[in-house]
Short mmCIF file of C-alpha atoms and ligand atoms in Angstrom, two decimals:
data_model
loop_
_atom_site.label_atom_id
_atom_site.label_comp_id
_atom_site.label_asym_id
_atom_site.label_seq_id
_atom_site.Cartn_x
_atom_site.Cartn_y
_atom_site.Cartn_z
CA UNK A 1 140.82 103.81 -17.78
CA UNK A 2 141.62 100.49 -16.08
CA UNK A 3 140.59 97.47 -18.22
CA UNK A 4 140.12 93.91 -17.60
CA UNK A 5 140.18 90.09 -19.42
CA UNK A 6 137.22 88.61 -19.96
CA UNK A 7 137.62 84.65 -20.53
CA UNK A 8 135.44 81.94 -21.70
CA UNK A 9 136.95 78.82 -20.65
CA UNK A 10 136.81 75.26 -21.98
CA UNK A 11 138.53 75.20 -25.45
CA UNK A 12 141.46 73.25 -26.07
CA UNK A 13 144.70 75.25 -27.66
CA UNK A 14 145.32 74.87 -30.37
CA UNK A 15 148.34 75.64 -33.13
CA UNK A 16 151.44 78.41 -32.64
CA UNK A 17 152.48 81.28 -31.09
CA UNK A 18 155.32 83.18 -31.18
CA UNK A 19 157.46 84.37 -28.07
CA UNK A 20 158.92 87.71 -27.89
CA UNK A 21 161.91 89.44 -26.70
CA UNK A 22 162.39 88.78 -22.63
CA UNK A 23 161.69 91.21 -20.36
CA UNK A 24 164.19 90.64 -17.89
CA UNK A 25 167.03 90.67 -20.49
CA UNK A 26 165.85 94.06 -21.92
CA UNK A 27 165.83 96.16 -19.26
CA UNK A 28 169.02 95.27 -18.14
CA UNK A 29 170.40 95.85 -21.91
CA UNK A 30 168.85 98.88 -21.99
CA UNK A 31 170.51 100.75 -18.48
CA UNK A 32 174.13 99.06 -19.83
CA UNK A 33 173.46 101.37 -23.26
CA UNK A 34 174.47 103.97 -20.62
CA UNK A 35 177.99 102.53 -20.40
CA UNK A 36 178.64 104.55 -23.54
CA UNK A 37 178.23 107.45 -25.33
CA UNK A 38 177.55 106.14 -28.69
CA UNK A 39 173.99 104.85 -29.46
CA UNK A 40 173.14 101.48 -29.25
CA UNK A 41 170.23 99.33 -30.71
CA UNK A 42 168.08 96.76 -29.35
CA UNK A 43 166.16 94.66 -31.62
CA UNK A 44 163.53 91.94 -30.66
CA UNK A 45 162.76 94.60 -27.58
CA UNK A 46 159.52 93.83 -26.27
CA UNK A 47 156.57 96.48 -26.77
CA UNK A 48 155.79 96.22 -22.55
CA UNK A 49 155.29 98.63 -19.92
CA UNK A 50 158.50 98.07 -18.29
CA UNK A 51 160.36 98.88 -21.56
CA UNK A 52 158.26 102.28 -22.02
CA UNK A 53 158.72 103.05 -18.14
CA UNK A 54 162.65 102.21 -18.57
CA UNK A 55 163.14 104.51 -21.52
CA UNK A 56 161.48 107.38 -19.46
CA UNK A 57 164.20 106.93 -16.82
CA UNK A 58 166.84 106.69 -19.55
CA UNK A 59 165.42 109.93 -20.75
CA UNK A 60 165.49 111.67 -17.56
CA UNK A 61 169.22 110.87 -17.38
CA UNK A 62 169.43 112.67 -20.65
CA UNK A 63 169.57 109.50 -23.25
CA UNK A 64 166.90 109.57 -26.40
CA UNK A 65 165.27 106.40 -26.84
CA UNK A 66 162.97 105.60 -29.57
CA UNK A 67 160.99 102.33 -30.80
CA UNK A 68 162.35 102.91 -34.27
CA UNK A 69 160.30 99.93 -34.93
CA UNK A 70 157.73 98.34 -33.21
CA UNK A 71 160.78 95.90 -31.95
CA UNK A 72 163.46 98.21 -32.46
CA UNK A 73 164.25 100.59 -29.52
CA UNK A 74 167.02 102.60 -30.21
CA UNK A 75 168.91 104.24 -27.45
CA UNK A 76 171.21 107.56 -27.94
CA UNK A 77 172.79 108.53 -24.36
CA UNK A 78 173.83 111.73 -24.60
CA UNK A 79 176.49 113.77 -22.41
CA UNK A 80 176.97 114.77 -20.10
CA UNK A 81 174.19 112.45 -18.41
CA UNK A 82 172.53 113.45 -15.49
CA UNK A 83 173.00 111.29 -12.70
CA UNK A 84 169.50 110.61 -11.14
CA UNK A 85 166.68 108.86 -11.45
CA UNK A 86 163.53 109.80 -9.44
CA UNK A 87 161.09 108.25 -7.00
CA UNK A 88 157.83 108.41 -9.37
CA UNK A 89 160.15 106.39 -12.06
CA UNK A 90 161.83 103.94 -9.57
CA UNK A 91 158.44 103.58 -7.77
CA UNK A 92 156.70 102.20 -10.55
CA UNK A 93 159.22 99.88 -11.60
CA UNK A 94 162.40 98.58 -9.06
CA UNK A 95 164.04 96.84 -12.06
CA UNK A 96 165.13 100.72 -12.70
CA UNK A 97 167.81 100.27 -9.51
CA UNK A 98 169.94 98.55 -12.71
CA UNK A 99 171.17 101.92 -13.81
CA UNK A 100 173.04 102.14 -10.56
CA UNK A 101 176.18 100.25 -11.90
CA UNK A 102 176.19 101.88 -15.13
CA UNK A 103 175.69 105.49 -14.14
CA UNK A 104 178.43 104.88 -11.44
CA UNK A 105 180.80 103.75 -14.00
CA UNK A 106 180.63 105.78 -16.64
CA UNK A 107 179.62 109.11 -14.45
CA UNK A 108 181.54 108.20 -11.02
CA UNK A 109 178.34 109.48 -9.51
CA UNK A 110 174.51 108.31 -9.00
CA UNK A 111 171.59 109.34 -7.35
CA UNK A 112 169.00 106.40 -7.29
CA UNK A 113 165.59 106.37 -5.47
CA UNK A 114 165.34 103.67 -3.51
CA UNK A 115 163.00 101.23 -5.15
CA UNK A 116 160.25 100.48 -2.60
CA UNK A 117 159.11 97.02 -2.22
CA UNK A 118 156.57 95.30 -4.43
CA UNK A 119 153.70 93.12 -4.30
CA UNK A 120 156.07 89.98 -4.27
CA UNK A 121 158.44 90.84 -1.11
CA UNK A 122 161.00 93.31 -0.07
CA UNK A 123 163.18 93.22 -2.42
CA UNK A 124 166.10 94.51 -1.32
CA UNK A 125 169.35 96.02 -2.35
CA UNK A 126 172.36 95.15 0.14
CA UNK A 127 174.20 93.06 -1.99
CA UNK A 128 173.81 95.71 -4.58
CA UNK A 129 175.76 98.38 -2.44
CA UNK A 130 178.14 96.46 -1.22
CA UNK A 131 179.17 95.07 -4.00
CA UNK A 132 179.62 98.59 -4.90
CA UNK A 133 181.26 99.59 -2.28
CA UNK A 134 183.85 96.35 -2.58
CA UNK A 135 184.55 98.30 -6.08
CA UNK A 136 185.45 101.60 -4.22
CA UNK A 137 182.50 103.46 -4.48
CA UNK A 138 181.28 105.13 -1.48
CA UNK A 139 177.15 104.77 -0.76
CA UNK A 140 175.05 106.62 1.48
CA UNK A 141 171.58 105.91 1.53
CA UNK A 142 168.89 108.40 3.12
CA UNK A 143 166.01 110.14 2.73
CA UNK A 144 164.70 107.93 0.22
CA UNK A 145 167.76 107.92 -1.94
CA UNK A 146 170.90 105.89 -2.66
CA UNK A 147 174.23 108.42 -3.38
CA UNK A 148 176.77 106.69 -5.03
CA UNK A 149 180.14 108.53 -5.91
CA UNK A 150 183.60 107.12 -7.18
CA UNK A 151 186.82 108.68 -8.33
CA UNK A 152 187.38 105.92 -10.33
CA UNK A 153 185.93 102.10 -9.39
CA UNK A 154 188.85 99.75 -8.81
CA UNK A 155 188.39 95.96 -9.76
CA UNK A 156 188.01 94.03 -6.79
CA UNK A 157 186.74 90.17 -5.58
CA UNK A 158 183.49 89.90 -4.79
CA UNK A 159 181.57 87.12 -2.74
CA UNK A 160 178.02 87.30 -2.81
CA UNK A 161 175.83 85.84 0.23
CA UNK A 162 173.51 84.73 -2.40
CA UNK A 163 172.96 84.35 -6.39
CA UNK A 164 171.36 87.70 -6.36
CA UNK A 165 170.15 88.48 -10.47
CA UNK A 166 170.17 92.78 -10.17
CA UNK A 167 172.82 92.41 -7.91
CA UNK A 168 174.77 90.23 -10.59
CA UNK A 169 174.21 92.45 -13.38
CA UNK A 170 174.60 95.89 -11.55
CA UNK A 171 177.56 94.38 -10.87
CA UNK A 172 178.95 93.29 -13.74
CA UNK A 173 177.82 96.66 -15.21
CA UNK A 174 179.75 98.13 -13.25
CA UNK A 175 183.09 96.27 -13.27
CA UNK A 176 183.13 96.74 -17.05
CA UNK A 177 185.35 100.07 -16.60
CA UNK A 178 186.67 99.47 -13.57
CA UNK A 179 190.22 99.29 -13.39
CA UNK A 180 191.73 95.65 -13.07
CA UNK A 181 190.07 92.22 -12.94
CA UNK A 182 186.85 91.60 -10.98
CA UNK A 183 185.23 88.49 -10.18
CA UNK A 184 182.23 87.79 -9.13
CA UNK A 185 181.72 84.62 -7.05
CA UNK A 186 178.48 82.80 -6.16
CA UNK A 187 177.03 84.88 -9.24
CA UNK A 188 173.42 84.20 -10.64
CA UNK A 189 173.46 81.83 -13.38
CA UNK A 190 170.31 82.92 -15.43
CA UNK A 191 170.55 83.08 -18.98
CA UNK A 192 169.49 86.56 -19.07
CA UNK A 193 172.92 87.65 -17.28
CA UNK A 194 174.45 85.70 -19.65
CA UNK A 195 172.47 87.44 -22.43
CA UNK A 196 173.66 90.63 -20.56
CA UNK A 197 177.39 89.40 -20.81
CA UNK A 198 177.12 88.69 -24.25
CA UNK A 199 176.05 92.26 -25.07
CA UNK A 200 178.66 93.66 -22.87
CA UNK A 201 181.43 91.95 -24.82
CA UNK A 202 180.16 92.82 -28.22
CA UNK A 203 180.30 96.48 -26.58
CA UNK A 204 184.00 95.91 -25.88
CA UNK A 205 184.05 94.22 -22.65
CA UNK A 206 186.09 91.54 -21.23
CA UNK A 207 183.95 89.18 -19.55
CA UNK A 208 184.46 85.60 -19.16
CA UNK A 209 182.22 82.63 -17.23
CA UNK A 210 178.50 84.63 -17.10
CA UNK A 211 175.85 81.62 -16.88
CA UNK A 212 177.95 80.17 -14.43
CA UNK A 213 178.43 80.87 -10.44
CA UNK A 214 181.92 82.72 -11.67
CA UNK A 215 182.16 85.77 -13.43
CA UNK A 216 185.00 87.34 -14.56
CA UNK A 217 185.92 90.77 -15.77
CA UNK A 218 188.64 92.93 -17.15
CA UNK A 219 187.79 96.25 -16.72
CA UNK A 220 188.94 98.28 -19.95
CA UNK A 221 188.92 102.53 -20.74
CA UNK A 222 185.58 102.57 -23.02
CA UNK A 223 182.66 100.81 -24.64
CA UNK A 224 181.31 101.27 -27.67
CA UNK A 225 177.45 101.41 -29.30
CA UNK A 226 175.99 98.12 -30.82
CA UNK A 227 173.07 97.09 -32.30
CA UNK A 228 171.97 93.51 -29.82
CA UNK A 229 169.02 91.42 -30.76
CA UNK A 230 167.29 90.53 -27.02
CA UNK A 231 166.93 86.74 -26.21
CA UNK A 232 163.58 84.99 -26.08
CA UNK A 233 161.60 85.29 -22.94
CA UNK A 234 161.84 81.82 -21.34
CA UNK A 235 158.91 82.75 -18.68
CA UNK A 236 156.57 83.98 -21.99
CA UNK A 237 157.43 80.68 -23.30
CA UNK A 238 156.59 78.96 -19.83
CA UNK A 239 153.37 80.78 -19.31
CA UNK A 240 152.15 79.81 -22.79
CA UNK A 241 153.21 75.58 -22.71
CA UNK A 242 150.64 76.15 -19.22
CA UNK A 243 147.99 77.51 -20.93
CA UNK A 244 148.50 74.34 -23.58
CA UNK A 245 148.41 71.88 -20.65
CA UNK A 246 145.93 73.41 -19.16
CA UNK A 247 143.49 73.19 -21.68
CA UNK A 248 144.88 69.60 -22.89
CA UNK A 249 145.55 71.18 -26.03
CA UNK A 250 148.11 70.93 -28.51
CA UNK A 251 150.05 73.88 -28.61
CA UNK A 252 153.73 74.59 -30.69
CA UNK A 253 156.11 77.39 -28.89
CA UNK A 254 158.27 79.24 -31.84
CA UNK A 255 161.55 81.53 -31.40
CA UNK A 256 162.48 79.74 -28.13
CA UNK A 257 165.18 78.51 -26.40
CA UNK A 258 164.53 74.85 -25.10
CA UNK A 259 167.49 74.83 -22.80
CA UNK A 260 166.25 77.80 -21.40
CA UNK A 261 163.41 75.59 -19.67
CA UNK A 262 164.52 72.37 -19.22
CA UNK A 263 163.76 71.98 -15.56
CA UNK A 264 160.19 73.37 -16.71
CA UNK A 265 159.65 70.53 -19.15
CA UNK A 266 160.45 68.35 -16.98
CA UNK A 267 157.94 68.74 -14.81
CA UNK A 268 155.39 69.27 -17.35
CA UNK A 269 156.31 65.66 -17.88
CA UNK A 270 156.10 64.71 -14.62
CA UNK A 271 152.52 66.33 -14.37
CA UNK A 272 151.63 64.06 -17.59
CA UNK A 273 151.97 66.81 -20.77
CA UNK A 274 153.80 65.08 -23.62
CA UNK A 275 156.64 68.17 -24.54
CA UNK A 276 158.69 67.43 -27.82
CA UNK A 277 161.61 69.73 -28.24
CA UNK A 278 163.21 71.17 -31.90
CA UNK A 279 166.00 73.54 -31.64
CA UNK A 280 163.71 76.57 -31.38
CA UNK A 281 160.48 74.85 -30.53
CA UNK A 282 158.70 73.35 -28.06
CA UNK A 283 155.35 71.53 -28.60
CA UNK A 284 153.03 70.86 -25.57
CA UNK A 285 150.26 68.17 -25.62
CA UNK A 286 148.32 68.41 -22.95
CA UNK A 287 146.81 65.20 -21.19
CA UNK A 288 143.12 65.20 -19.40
CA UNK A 289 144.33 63.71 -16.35
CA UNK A 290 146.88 65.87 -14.82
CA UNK A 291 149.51 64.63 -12.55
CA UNK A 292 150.23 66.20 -8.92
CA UNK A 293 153.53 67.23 -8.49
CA UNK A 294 155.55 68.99 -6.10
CA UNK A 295 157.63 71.98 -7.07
CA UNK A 296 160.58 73.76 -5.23
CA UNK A 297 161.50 77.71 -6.57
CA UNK A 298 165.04 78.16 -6.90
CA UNK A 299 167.92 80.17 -8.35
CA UNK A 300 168.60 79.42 -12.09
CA UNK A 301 168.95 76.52 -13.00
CA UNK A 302 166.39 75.67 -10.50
CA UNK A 303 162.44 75.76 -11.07
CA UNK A 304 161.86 79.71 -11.96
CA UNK A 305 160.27 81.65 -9.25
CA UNK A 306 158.22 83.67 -12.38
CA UNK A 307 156.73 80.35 -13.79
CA UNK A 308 155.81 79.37 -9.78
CA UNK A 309 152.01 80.76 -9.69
CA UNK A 310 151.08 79.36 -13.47
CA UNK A 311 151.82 76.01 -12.19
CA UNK A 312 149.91 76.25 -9.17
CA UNK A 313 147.03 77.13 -11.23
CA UNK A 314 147.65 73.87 -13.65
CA UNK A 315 148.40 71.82 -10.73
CA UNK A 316 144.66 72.61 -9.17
CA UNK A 317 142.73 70.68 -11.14
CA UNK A 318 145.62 67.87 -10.80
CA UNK A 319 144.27 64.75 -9.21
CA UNK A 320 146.23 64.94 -6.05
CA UNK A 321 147.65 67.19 -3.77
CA UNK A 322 151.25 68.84 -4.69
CA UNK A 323 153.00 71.20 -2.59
CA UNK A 324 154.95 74.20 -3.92
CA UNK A 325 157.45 75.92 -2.29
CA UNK A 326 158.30 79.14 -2.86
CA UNK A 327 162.35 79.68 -1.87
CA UNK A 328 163.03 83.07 -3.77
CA UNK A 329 160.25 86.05 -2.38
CA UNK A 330 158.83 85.81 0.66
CA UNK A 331 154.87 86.74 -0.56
CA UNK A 332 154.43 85.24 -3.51
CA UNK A 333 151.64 83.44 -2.58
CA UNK A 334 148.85 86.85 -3.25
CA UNK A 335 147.54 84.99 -6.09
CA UNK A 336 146.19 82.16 -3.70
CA UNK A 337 143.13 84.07 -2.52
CA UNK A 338 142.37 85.02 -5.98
CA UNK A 339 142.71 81.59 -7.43
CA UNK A 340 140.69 79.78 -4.52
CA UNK A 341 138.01 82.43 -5.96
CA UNK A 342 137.66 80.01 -8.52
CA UNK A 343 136.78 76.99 -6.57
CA UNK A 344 140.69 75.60 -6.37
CA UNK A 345 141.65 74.68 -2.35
CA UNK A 346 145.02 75.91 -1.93
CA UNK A 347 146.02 76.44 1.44
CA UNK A 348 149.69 78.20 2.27
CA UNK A 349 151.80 78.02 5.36
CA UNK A 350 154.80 80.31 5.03
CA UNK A 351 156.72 79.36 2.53
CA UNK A 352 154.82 76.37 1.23
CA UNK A 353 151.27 75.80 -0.81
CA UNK A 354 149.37 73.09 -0.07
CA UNK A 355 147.29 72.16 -3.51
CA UNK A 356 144.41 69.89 -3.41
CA UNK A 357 143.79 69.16 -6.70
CA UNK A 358 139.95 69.80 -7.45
CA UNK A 359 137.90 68.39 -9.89
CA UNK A 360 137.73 71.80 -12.68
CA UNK A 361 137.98 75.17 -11.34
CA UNK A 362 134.82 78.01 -11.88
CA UNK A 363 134.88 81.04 -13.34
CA UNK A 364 134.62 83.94 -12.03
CA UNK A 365 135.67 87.70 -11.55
CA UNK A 366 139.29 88.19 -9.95
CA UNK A 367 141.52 90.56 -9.58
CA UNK A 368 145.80 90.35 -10.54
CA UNK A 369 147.97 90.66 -7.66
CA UNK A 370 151.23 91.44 -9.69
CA UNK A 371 152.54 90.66 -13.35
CA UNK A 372 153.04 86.63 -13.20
CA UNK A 373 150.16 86.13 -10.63
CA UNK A 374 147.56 88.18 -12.97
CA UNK A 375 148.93 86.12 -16.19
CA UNK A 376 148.21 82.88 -13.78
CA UNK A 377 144.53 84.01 -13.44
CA UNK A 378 143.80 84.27 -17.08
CA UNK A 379 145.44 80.69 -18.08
CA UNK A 380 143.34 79.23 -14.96
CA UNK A 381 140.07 81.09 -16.64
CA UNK A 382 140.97 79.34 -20.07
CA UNK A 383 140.31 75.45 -17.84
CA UNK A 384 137.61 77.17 -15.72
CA UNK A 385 133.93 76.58 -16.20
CA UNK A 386 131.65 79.56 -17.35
CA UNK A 387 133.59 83.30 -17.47
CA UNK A 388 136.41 84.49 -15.81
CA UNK A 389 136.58 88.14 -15.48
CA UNK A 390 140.47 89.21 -14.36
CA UNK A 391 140.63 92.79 -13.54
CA UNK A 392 143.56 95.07 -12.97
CA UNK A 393 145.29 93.84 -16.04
CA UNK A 394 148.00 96.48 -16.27
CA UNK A 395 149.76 93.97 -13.94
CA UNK A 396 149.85 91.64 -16.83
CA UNK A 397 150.74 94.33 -19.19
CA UNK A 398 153.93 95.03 -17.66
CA UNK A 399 155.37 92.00 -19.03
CA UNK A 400 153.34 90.05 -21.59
CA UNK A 401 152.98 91.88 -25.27
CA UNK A 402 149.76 91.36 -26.65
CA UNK A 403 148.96 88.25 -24.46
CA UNK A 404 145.31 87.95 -25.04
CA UNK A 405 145.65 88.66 -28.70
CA UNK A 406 148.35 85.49 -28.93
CA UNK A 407 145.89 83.45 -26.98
CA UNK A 408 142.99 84.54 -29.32
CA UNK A 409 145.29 82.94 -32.11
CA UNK A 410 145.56 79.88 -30.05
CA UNK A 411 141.77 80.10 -29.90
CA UNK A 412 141.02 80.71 -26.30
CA UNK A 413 138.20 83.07 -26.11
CA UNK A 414 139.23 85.99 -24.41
CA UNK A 415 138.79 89.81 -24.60
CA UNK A 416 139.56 93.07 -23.84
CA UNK A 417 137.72 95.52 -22.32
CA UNK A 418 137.57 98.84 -20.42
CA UNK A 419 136.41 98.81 -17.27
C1 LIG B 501 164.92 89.33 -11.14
O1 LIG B 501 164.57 90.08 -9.99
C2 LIG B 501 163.71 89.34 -12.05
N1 LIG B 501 163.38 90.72 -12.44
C3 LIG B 501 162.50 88.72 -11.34
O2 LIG B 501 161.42 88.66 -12.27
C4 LIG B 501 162.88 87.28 -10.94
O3 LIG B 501 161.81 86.72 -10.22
C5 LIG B 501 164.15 87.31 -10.07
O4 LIG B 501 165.22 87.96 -10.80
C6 LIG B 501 164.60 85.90 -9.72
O5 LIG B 501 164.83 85.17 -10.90
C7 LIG B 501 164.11 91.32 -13.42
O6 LIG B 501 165.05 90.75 -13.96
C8 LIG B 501 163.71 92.71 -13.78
P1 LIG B 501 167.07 88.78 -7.12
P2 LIG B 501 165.71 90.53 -8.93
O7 LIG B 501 167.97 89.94 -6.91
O8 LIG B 501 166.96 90.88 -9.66
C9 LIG B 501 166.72 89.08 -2.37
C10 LIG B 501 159.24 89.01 -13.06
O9 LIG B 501 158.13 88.56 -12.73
N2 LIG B 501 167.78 90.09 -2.48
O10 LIG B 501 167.66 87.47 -7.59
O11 LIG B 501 165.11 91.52 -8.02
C11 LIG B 501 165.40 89.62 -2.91
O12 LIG B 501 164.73 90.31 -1.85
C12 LIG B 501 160.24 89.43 -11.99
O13 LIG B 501 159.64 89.15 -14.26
C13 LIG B 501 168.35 90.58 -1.30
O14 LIG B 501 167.99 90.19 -0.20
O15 LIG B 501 165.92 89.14 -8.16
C14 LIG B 501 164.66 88.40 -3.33
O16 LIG B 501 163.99 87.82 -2.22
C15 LIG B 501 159.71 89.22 -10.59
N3 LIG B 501 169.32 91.53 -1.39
C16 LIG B 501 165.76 87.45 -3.78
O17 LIG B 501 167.00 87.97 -3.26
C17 LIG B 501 169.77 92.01 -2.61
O18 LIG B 501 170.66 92.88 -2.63
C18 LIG B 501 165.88 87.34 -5.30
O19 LIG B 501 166.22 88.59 -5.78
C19 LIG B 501 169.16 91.50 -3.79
C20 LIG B 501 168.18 90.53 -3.70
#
């Protein structure tokens, strides 16, 4: 049964909210637990539909995984492992193409469906494979399927065309047990590979220079379990100083990483928010007159792609016209037709949004295009007039643990309910 938010707009936010474990590190965490045979433990794990649909590929190759806690996912990967995950599991979520590396590794086999494309763009995998195959391992790709099979991977150098995150980490997986030194060049600087890095090493990995364009690694014969606590989820934390400067409240971020979102702040700045920053806080103070700004999506430590449609939706009722452009997928721009549903007049031309800021924005029933698009809707219905009704929330569910119940706490006035 499909349900949908319904939202109220017109309070101010108000007080703190806590952000929770990031997606985006997680899953990757979770597919490198493969690299060994002893169990490992993930604390601070999200509760999201990506985690539950990761552990069900884990599962089919033959790990247990259990939320031992409602943080605490606990991952035992048996042997011998099977080697593939299916279609209906990589169809749902592409992220799963991360177990690629691992399985290769510790298996010297894998049989991956190939993830299809998303709502977002193509997404594809090229620089995965040949990365791969710069490693030793040979790759054939058909019938809907990526076969991957090495004797044994060999540490190589390896130039990516560009700062590719999955490509990155699958990677860097991999090269964890190959044999000699790999580097990586023109690597993805997020923090979450560097969260990935850090778990890697406290499994018994030699990896140097993660978080920046150069990654190192000394492959060695075997990895052991850990228990990791997952970083805080920097685009949580964006989405939520948004909904504070939306609603020129005065909202406090807690368990965050401020250098995480620098850039971010920034332009919250720039569009007139006062932001103070503590070492694990950020406080947001929204202003009534909202600044136009323009915004460019780039690779870490660029403007984040995943924080791109929230601050189209603040930058509507800016007074002025910004321009965003969107540099990472090629169509992530579905959200426009929804938003303009609402009364904003947004008008995109390839890669670039034109905004004309309007005066408020009205509510009124819309549907989520993907996970960041659908959380954009609801934080636009929380400055809209009248009621917002966003349907096709399992979008949002994906990646946001109980978002409208931390915005309830914040006292927007949003619900639940089944459709
Ligand atoms: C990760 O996706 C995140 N997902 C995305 O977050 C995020 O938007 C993206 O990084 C950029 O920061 C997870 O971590 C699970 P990429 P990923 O490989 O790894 C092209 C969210 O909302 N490309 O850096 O897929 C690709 O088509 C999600 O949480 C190739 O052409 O990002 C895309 O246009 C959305 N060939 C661009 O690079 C390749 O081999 C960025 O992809 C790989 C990628």
């Amino acid at each position: 049964m499909s349900s949908k938010f319904i939202v109220r707009g017109g309070n101010r936010l108000g007080g703190k909210v806590k952000v929770g474990g990031a997606k985006n590190s997680a899953l990757k965490l979770m597919a490198a637990a493969l690299l060994t045979e002893e169990t490992t433990v993930l604390t601070n794990a999200p509760l999201i539909t990506d985690v539950r649909t990761m552990a069900a590929v884990l599962e089919r190759l033959g790990a247990s995984v259990r939320y031992s806690e409602p943080d605490v996912v606990e991952i035992k990967p048996s042997y011998p492992l099977y080697a593939e995950a299916p279609y209906e599991l990589v169809s749902q979520m592409r992220a799963s193409i991360i177990v690629l590396g691992p399985l290769l590794a510790r298996l010297g086999r894998a049989r991956v469906a190939m993830p299809g494309g998303c709502n977002i763009g193509s997404r594809k995998i090229d620089m995965h494979i040949r990365g791969l195959e710069v490693l030793g391992a040979r790759i054939e790709v058909g019938h809907g399927f990526i076969e991957a099979y090495s004797e044994k991977l060999v540490a190589n150098k390896i130039v990516l065309d560009y700062p590719s995150v999955g490509a990155t980490e699958n990677l860097l997986m991999a090269a964890t047990l190959a044999e000699g030194v790999t580097v990586i060049e023109n690597a993805a600087r997020e923090p979450e590979v560097a969260d990935l890095a850090k778990f890697l090493n406290k499994m018994g990995a030699k990896i140097e220079g993660a978080g920046s364009s150069t990654i190192q690694i000394e492959g060695v014969n075997k990895l052991h379990g850990v228990e990791y606590m997952v970083m805080p989820d920097r685009i949580e934390a964006g989405t939520f100083l948004v909904a504070g400067a939306i609603t020129g409240g005065d909202v406090i971020i807690e368990d965050t990483i401020p250098g995480h979102l620098e850039l971010v702040i920034n332009k919250l700045r720039s569009i007139g928010s006062i932001v103070e920053v503590y070492k694990t806080e950020i406080r947001i103070i929204g202003s009534d007159s909202i600044h136009a700004v323009d915004i460019a999506t780039l690779p870490y430590p660029g403007f984040p792609t995943d924080l791109q449609t929230q601050f189209m939706a603040l930058l509507a009722i800016a007074g002025g016209t910004s321009i965003i452009t969107e540099n990472i997928f090629e169509n992530r721009f579905m959200f426009v037709g929804e938003l303009n549903r609402m009364g904003s007049d947004v008008r995109t031309e390839g890669r670039h949004a034109v905004i004309r800021g309007v005066p408020s924005l009205s509510g009124a029933p819309v549907k989520a295009p993907d996970l960041r698009g659908g959380a954009a809707l609801a934080v636009a219905g929380l400055a809209a007039e009248g009621v917002t009704e966003v349907s096709d929330i399992h979008h949002i569910d994906r990646g946001y643990q109980n978002f409208e119940h931390k915005l309830r706490m914040l006292g927007a006035d949003i619900e639940r309910v089944g459709e």
